[in-house]
Amino acid sequence: MYQRLRDAALGVHALRVERRLEHAWVQVDIDAWSLTLELGEHGLARCLACQTAEGAHADSEHWPRAGSDPCELLSQWERTRIEHLLRG
C-alpha cells in the first residue's frame, strides 16, 4: 500500500478519486488497487482499507502499531503530493 501511494506521488501510477464518502473519507484507485483514505483537518490522516488488484484486503486492524499505517511511511513531500492529487 505504501508503495502504491509513493508511486502515485512520484507520478509512476495515476491516482484517481473514485468517490468521496462520509466522514472525510476518499476512495481512490491506484493501478487497480482500491484504497480508502481519511482526510483530517491537517490533510492526509490515515489509510483505512486497501484492496489489491488480486482481491486481497487489508484494513487498519492490520497496522495497529504507531508508525505502521501506510500513510505514516510517506515522506513529507510524498504526503503533500498525495494531498494535492486528492484535491484534484
mmCIF file of N, CA and C in Angstrom:
data_model
loop_
_atom_site.group_PDB
_atom_site.id
_atom_site.type_symbol
_atom_site.label_atom_id
_atom_site.label_comp_id
_atom_site.label_asym_id
_atom_site.label_seq_id
_atom_site.Cartn_x
_atom_site.Cartn_y
_atom_site.Cartn_z
ATOM 1 N N MET A 1 0.821 -1.180 0.000
ATOM 2 C CA MET A 1 0.000 0.000 0.000
ATOM 3 C C MET A 1 0.867 1.245 0.000
ATOM 4 N N TYR A 2 1.882 1.236 0.864
ATOM 5 C CA TYR A 2 2.797 2.380 0.879
ATOM 6 C C TYR A 2 3.405 2.586 -0.507
ATOM 7 N N GLN A 3 3.832 1.490 -1.136
ATOM 8 C CA GLN A 3 4.479 1.612 -2.447
ATOM 9 C C GLN A 3 3.522 2.191 -3.480
ATOM 10 N N ARG A 4 2.251 1.825 -3.428
ATOM 11 C CA ARG A 4 1.272 2.383 -4.368
ATOM 12 C C ARG A 4 1.102 3.883 -4.127
ATOM 13 N N LEU A 5 1.011 4.289 -2.865
ATOM 14 C CA LEU A 5 0.899 5.713 -2.552
ATOM 15 C C LEU A 5 2.147 6.465 -3.015
ATOM 16 N N ARG A 6 3.295 5.887 -2.756
ATOM 17 C CA ARG A 6 4.561 6.508 -3.157
ATOM 18 C C ARG A 6 4.626 6.628 -4.678
ATOM 19 N N ASP A 7 4.258 5.559 -5.386
ATOM 20 C CA ASP A 7 4.260 5.595 -6.846
ATOM 21 C C ASP A 7 3.319 6.676 -7.378
ATOM 22 N N ALA A 8 2.170 6.847 -6.748
ATOM 23 C CA ALA A 8 1.232 7.891 -7.167
ATOM 24 C C ALA A 8 1.843 9.271 -6.934
ATOM 25 N N ALA A 9 2.487 9.449 -5.806
ATOM 26 C CA ALA A 9 3.128 10.731 -5.507
ATOM 27 C C ALA A 9 4.211 11.058 -6.529
ATOM 28 N N LEU A 10 4.946 10.040 -6.957
ATOM 29 C CA LEU A 10 6.036 10.231 -7.915
ATOM 30 C C LEU A 10 5.559 10.274 -9.363
ATOM 31 N N GLY A 11 4.270 10.002 -9.592
ATOM 32 C CA GLY A 11 3.725 10.023 -10.941
ATOM 33 C C GLY A 11 3.943 8.739 -11.722
ATOM 34 N N VAL A 12 4.398 7.685 -11.054
ATOM 35 C CA VAL A 12 4.601 6.388 -11.711
ATOM 36 C C VAL A 12 3.254 5.769 -12.079
ATOM 37 N N HIS A 13 2.285 5.870 -11.167
ATOM 38 C CA HIS A 13 0.920 5.399 -11.401
ATOM 39 C C HIS A 13 -0.041 6.547 -11.108
ATOM 40 N N ALA A 14 -1.126 6.603 -11.850
ATOM 41 C CA ALA A 14 -2.127 7.648 -11.651
ATOM 42 C C ALA A 14 -2.973 7.349 -10.420
ATOM 43 N N LEU A 15 -3.309 8.383 -9.693
ATOM 44 C CA LEU A 15 -4.251 8.290 -8.577
ATOM 45 C C LEU A 15 -5.568 8.867 -9.078
ATOM 46 N N ARG A 16 -6.615 8.064 -9.020
ATOM 47 C CA ARG A 16 -7.937 8.505 -9.473
ATOM 48 C C ARG A 16 -8.904 8.433 -8.303
ATOM 49 N N VAL A 17 -9.537 9.558 -7.988
ATOM 50 C CA VAL A 17 -10.547 9.576 -6.929
ATOM 51 C C VAL A 17 -11.789 8.891 -7.465
ATOM 52 N N GLU A 18 -12.176 7.792 -6.826
ATOM 53 C CA GLU A 18 -13.362 7.033 -7.234
ATOM 54 C C GLU A 18 -14.627 7.665 -6.659
ATOM 55 N N ARG A 19 -14.562 7.979 -5.372
ATOM 56 C CA ARG A 19 -15.712 8.639 -4.740
ATOM 57 C C ARG A 19 -15.305 9.209 -3.395
ATOM 58 N N ARG A 20 -16.067 10.201 -2.996
ATOM 59 C CA ARG A 20 -15.881 10.827 -1.688
ATOM 60 C C ARG A 20 -16.988 10.302 -0.781
ATOM 61 N N LEU A 21 -16.595 9.829 0.372
ATOM 62 C CA LEU A 21 -17.526 9.193 1.297
ATOM 63 C C LEU A 21 -17.750 10.084 2.513
ATOM 64 N N GLU A 22 -18.608 9.634 3.403
ATOM 65 C CA GLU A 22 -18.855 10.364 4.649
ATOM 66 C C GLU A 22 -17.590 10.414 5.495
ATOM 67 N N HIS A 23 -17.587 11.297 6.468
ATOM 68 C CA HIS A 23 -16.511 11.398 7.457
ATOM 69 C C HIS A 23 -15.167 11.766 6.829
ATOM 70 N N ALA A 24 -15.165 12.501 5.723
ATOM 71 C CA ALA A 24 -13.931 12.924 5.043
ATOM 72 C C ALA A 24 -13.109 11.741 4.549
ATOM 73 N N TRP A 25 -13.772 10.665 4.165
ATOM 74 C CA TRP A 25 -13.104 9.502 3.596
ATOM 75 C C TRP A 25 -13.138 9.625 2.077
ATOM 76 N N VAL A 26 -12.081 9.177 1.447
ATOM 77 C CA VAL A 26 -11.975 9.226 -0.005
ATOM 78 C C VAL A 26 -11.535 7.854 -0.499
ATOM 79 N N GLN A 27 -12.249 7.333 -1.472
ATOM 80 C CA GLN A 27 -11.859 6.059 -2.068
ATOM 81 C C GLN A 27 -11.137 6.367 -3.372
ATOM 82 N N VAL A 28 -9.915 5.833 -3.504
ATOM 83 C CA VAL A 28 -9.098 6.103 -4.680
ATOM 84 C C VAL A 28 -8.667 4.800 -5.343
ATOM 85 N N ASP A 29 -8.317 4.917 -6.610
ATOM 86 C CA ASP A 29 -7.778 3.794 -7.369
ATOM 87 C C ASP A 29 -6.368 4.169 -7.805
ATOM 88 N N ILE A 30 -5.412 3.289 -7.507
ATOM 89 C CA ILE A 30 -4.036 3.454 -7.965
ATOM 90 C C ILE A 30 -3.618 2.129 -8.596
ATOM 91 N N ASP A 31 -3.522 2.106 -9.899
ATOM 92 C CA ASP A 31 -3.079 0.910 -10.622
ATOM 93 C C ASP A 31 -3.877 -0.335 -10.228
ATOM 94 N N ALA A 32 -5.205 -0.211 -10.239
ATOM 95 C CA ALA A 32 -6.153 -1.293 -9.925
ATOM 96 C C ALA A 32 -6.175 -1.677 -8.448
ATOM 97 N N TRP A 33 -5.509 -0.923 -7.605
ATOM 98 C CA TRP A 33 -5.626 -1.100 -6.154
ATOM 99 C C TRP A 33 -6.637 -0.075 -5.656
ATOM 100 N N SER A 34 -7.523 -0.472 -4.775
ATOM 101 C CA SER A 34 -8.515 0.426 -4.201
ATOM 102 C C SER A 34 -8.119 0.745 -2.760
ATOM 103 N N LEU A 35 -7.948 2.023 -2.466
ATOM 104 C CA LEU A 35 -7.585 2.460 -1.118
ATOM 105 C C LEU A 35 -8.643 3.408 -0.592
ATOM 106 N N THR A 36 -8.975 3.282 0.677
ATOM 107 C CA THR A 36 -9.858 4.224 1.344
ATOM 108 C C THR A 36 -8.998 5.027 2.305
ATOM 109 N N LEU A 37 -8.927 6.334 2.052
ATOM 110 C CA LEU A 37 -8.086 7.227 2.830
ATOM 111 C C LEU A 37 -8.949 8.174 3.641
ATOM 112 N N GLU A 38 -8.437 8.580 4.783
ATOM 113 C CA GLU A 38 -9.143 9.552 5.620
ATOM 114 C C GLU A 38 -8.378 10.863 5.599
ATOM 115 N N LEU A 39 -9.119 11.946 5.363
ATOM 116 C CA LEU A 39 -8.535 13.276 5.396
ATOM 117 C C LEU A 39 -8.928 13.947 6.703
ATOM 118 N N GLY A 40 -7.960 14.515 7.380
ATOM 119 C CA GLY A 40 -8.213 15.248 8.613
ATOM 120 C C GLY A 40 -8.108 16.738 8.350
ATOM 121 N N GLU A 41 -8.218 17.522 9.392
ATOM 122 C CA GLU A 41 -8.159 18.971 9.212
ATOM 123 C C GLU A 41 -6.780 19.434 8.753
ATOM 124 N N HIS A 42 -5.758 18.619 8.962
ATOM 125 C CA HIS A 42 -4.401 18.975 8.544
ATOM 126 C C HIS A 42 -3.943 18.198 7.320
ATOM 127 N N GLY A 43 -4.868 17.558 6.606
ATOM 128 C CA GLY A 43 -4.518 16.826 5.394
ATOM 129 C C GLY A 43 -4.719 15.331 5.533
ATOM 130 N N LEU A 44 -3.887 14.576 4.837
ATOM 131 C CA LEU A 44 -3.987 13.119 4.815
ATOM 132 C C LEU A 44 -3.757 12.565 6.215
ATOM 133 N N ALA A 45 -4.761 11.877 6.751
ATOM 134 C CA ALA A 45 -4.673 11.383 8.127
ATOM 135 C C ALA A 45 -4.213 9.930 8.192
ATOM 136 N N ARG A 46 -4.886 9.056 7.426
ATOM 137 C CA ARG A 46 -4.528 7.634 7.512
ATOM 138 C C ARG A 46 -5.190 6.847 6.391
ATOM 139 N N CYS A 47 -4.714 5.625 6.236
ATOM 140 C CA CYS A 47 -5.306 4.677 5.296
ATOM 141 C C CYS A 47 -6.240 3.775 6.094
ATOM 142 N N LEU A 48 -7.496 3.724 5.696
ATOM 143 C CA LEU A 48 -8.484 2.922 6.416
ATOM 144 C C LEU A 48 -8.562 1.495 5.893
ATOM 145 N N ALA A 49 -8.400 1.331 4.584
ATOM 146 C CA ALA A 49 -8.517 -0.004 3.984
ATOM 147 C C ALA A 49 -7.883 -0.001 2.606
ATOM 148 N N CYS A 50 -7.569 -1.214 2.151
ATOM 149 C CA CYS A 50 -6.956 -1.383 0.840
ATOM 150 C C CYS A 50 -7.378 -2.726 0.266
ATOM 151 N N GLN A 51 -7.582 -2.744 -1.037
ATOM 152 C CA GLN A 51 -7.822 -3.998 -1.740
ATOM 153 C C GLN A 51 -6.896 -4.036 -2.944
ATOM 154 N N THR A 52 -6.123 -5.114 -3.061
ATOM 155 C CA THR A 52 -5.187 -5.252 -4.172
ATOM 156 C C THR A 52 -5.928 -5.603 -5.455
ATOM 157 N N ALA A 53 -5.226 -5.536 -6.556
ATOM 158 C CA ALA A 53 -5.805 -5.907 -7.849
ATOM 159 C C ALA A 53 -6.234 -7.367 -7.865
ATOM 160 N N GLU A 54 -5.579 -8.192 -7.061
ATOM 161 C CA GLU A 54 -5.903 -9.623 -6.981
ATOM 162 C C GLU A 54 -7.037 -9.916 -6.003
ATOM 163 N N GLY A 55 -7.501 -8.897 -5.269
ATOM 164 C CA GLY A 55 -8.618 -9.080 -4.356
ATOM 165 C C GLY A 55 -8.261 -9.235 -2.894
ATOM 166 N N ALA A 56 -6.981 -9.283 -2.553
ATOM 167 C CA ALA A 56 -6.586 -9.360 -1.140
ATOM 168 C C ALA A 56 -6.969 -8.056 -0.447
ATOM 169 N N HIS A 57 -7.395 -8.154 0.806
ATOM 170 C CA HIS A 57 -7.897 -7.000 1.547
ATOM 171 C C HIS A 57 -7.125 -6.820 2.845
ATOM 172 N N ALA A 58 -6.872 -5.581 3.194
ATOM 173 C CA ALA A 58 -6.272 -5.239 4.485
ATOM 174 C C ALA A 58 -6.944 -3.963 4.975
ATOM 175 N N ASP A 59 -6.993 -3.800 6.288
ATOM 176 C CA ASP A 59 -7.551 -2.575 6.848
ATOM 177 C C ASP A 59 -6.741 -2.154 8.066
ATOM 178 N N SER A 60 -7.215 -1.132 8.755
ATOM 179 C CA SER A 60 -6.446 -0.550 9.858
ATOM 180 C C SER A 60 -6.150 -1.541 10.979
ATOM 181 N N GLU A 61 -6.869 -2.637 11.053
ATOM 182 C CA GLU A 61 -6.558 -3.668 12.049
ATOM 183 C C GLU A 61 -5.250 -4.379 11.719
ATOM 184 N N HIS A 62 -4.811 -4.290 10.470
ATOM 185 C CA HIS A 62 -3.571 -4.936 10.046
ATOM 186 C C HIS A 62 -2.338 -4.087 10.351
ATOM 187 N N TRP A 63 -2.528 -2.826 10.699
ATOM 188 C CA TRP A 63 -1.400 -1.962 11.067
ATOM 189 C C TRP A 63 -1.742 -1.176 12.341
ATOM 190 N N PRO A 64 -1.922 -1.900 13.469
ATOM 191 C CA PRO A 64 -2.367 -1.272 14.712
ATOM 192 C C PRO A 64 -1.289 -0.463 15.442
ATOM 193 N N ARG A 65 -0.025 -0.776 15.212
ATOM 194 C CA ARG A 65 1.037 -0.081 15.938
ATOM 195 C C ARG A 65 1.284 1.297 15.346
ATOM 196 N N ALA A 66 1.679 2.217 16.197
ATOM 197 C CA ALA A 66 2.029 3.560 15.741
ATOM 198 C C ALA A 66 3.156 3.465 14.721
ATOM 199 N N GLY A 67 3.022 4.212 13.645
ATOM 200 C CA GLY A 67 4.045 4.223 12.614
ATOM 201 C C GLY A 67 3.912 3.141 11.564
ATOM 202 N N SER A 68 2.883 2.299 11.671
ATOM 203 C CA SER A 68 2.740 1.213 10.698
ATOM 204 C C SER A 68 1.658 1.474 9.646
ATOM 205 N N ASP A 69 0.895 2.558 9.793
ATOM 206 C CA ASP A 69 -0.085 2.940 8.780
ATOM 207 C C ASP A 69 0.680 3.346 7.514
ATOM 208 N N PRO A 70 0.254 2.878 6.350
ATOM 209 C CA PRO A 70 0.966 3.215 5.109
ATOM 210 C C PRO A 70 1.147 4.722 4.890
ATOM 211 N N CYS A 71 0.187 5.528 5.319
ATOM 212 C CA CYS A 71 0.312 6.980 5.147
ATOM 213 C C CYS A 71 1.422 7.557 6.017
ATOM 214 N N GLU A 72 1.661 6.950 7.166
ATOM 215 C CA GLU A 72 2.706 7.436 8.062
ATOM 216 C C GLU A 72 4.100 7.163 7.514
ATOM 217 N N LEU A 73 4.212 6.248 6.574
ATOM 218 C CA LEU A 73 5.510 5.911 5.989
ATOM 219 C C LEU A 73 5.923 6.875 4.877
ATOM 220 N N LEU A 74 4.979 7.690 4.404
ATOM 221 C CA LEU A 74 5.275 8.644 3.339
ATOM 222 C C LEU A 74 6.172 9.768 3.846
ATOM 223 N N SER A 75 7.055 10.238 2.980
ATOM 224 C CA SER A 75 7.840 11.429 3.313
ATOM 225 C C SER A 75 6.899 12.635 3.294
ATOM 226 N N GLN A 76 7.350 13.753 3.823
ATOM 227 C CA GLN A 76 6.514 14.955 3.822
ATOM 228 C C GLN A 76 6.197 15.381 2.388
ATOM 229 N N TRP A 77 7.170 15.277 1.493
ATOM 230 C CA TRP A 77 6.936 15.647 0.102
ATOM 231 C C TRP A 77 5.900 14.727 -0.532
ATOM 232 N N GLU A 78 6.020 13.413 -0.302
ATOM 233 C CA GLU A 78 5.069 12.446 -0.864
ATOM 234 C C GLU A 78 3.665 12.698 -0.323
ATOM 235 N N ARG A 79 3.573 12.955 0.971
ATOM 236 C CA ARG A 79 2.274 13.239 1.599
ATOM 237 C C ARG A 79 1.638 14.483 0.981
ATOM 238 N N THR A 80 2.430 15.531 0.834
ATOM 239 C CA THR A 80 1.930 16.779 0.246
ATOM 240 C C THR A 80 1.460 16.548 -1.182
ATOM 241 N N ARG A 81 2.192 15.765 -1.926
ATOM 242 C CA ARG A 81 1.823 15.461 -3.313
ATOM 243 C C ARG A 81 0.511 14.666 -3.382
ATOM 244 N N ILE A 82 0.347 13.671 -2.514
ATOM 245 C CA ILE A 82 -0.906 12.899 -2.465
ATOM 246 C C ILE A 82 -2.070 13.820 -2.107
ATOM 247 N N GLU A 83 -1.887 14.693 -1.130
ATOM 248 C CA GLU A 83 -2.947 15.630 -0.745
ATOM 249 C C GLU A 83 -3.335 16.517 -1.920
ATOM 250 N N HIS A 84 -2.350 16.961 -2.692
ATOM 251 C CA HIS A 84 -2.616 17.771 -3.884
ATOM 252 C C HIS A 84 -3.439 16.970 -4.903
ATOM 253 N N LEU A 85 -3.069 15.720 -5.124
ATOM 254 C CA LEU A 85 -3.805 14.867 -6.064
ATOM 255 C C LEU A 85 -5.236 14.616 -5.587
ATOM 256 N N LEU A 86 -5.431 14.487 -4.290
ATOM 257 C CA LEU A 86 -6.775 14.256 -3.752
ATOM 258 C C LEU A 86 -7.667 15.483 -3.923
ATOM 259 N N ARG A 87 -7.066 16.657 -3.868
ATOM 260 C CA ARG A 87 -7.843 17.890 -4.062
ATOM 261 C C ARG A 87 -8.239 18.068 -5.523
ATOM 262 N N GLY A 88 -7.491 17.411 -6.407
ATOM 263 C CA GLY A 88 -7.807 17.464 -7.835
ATOM 264 C C GLY A 88 -7.440 18.767 -8.418
#
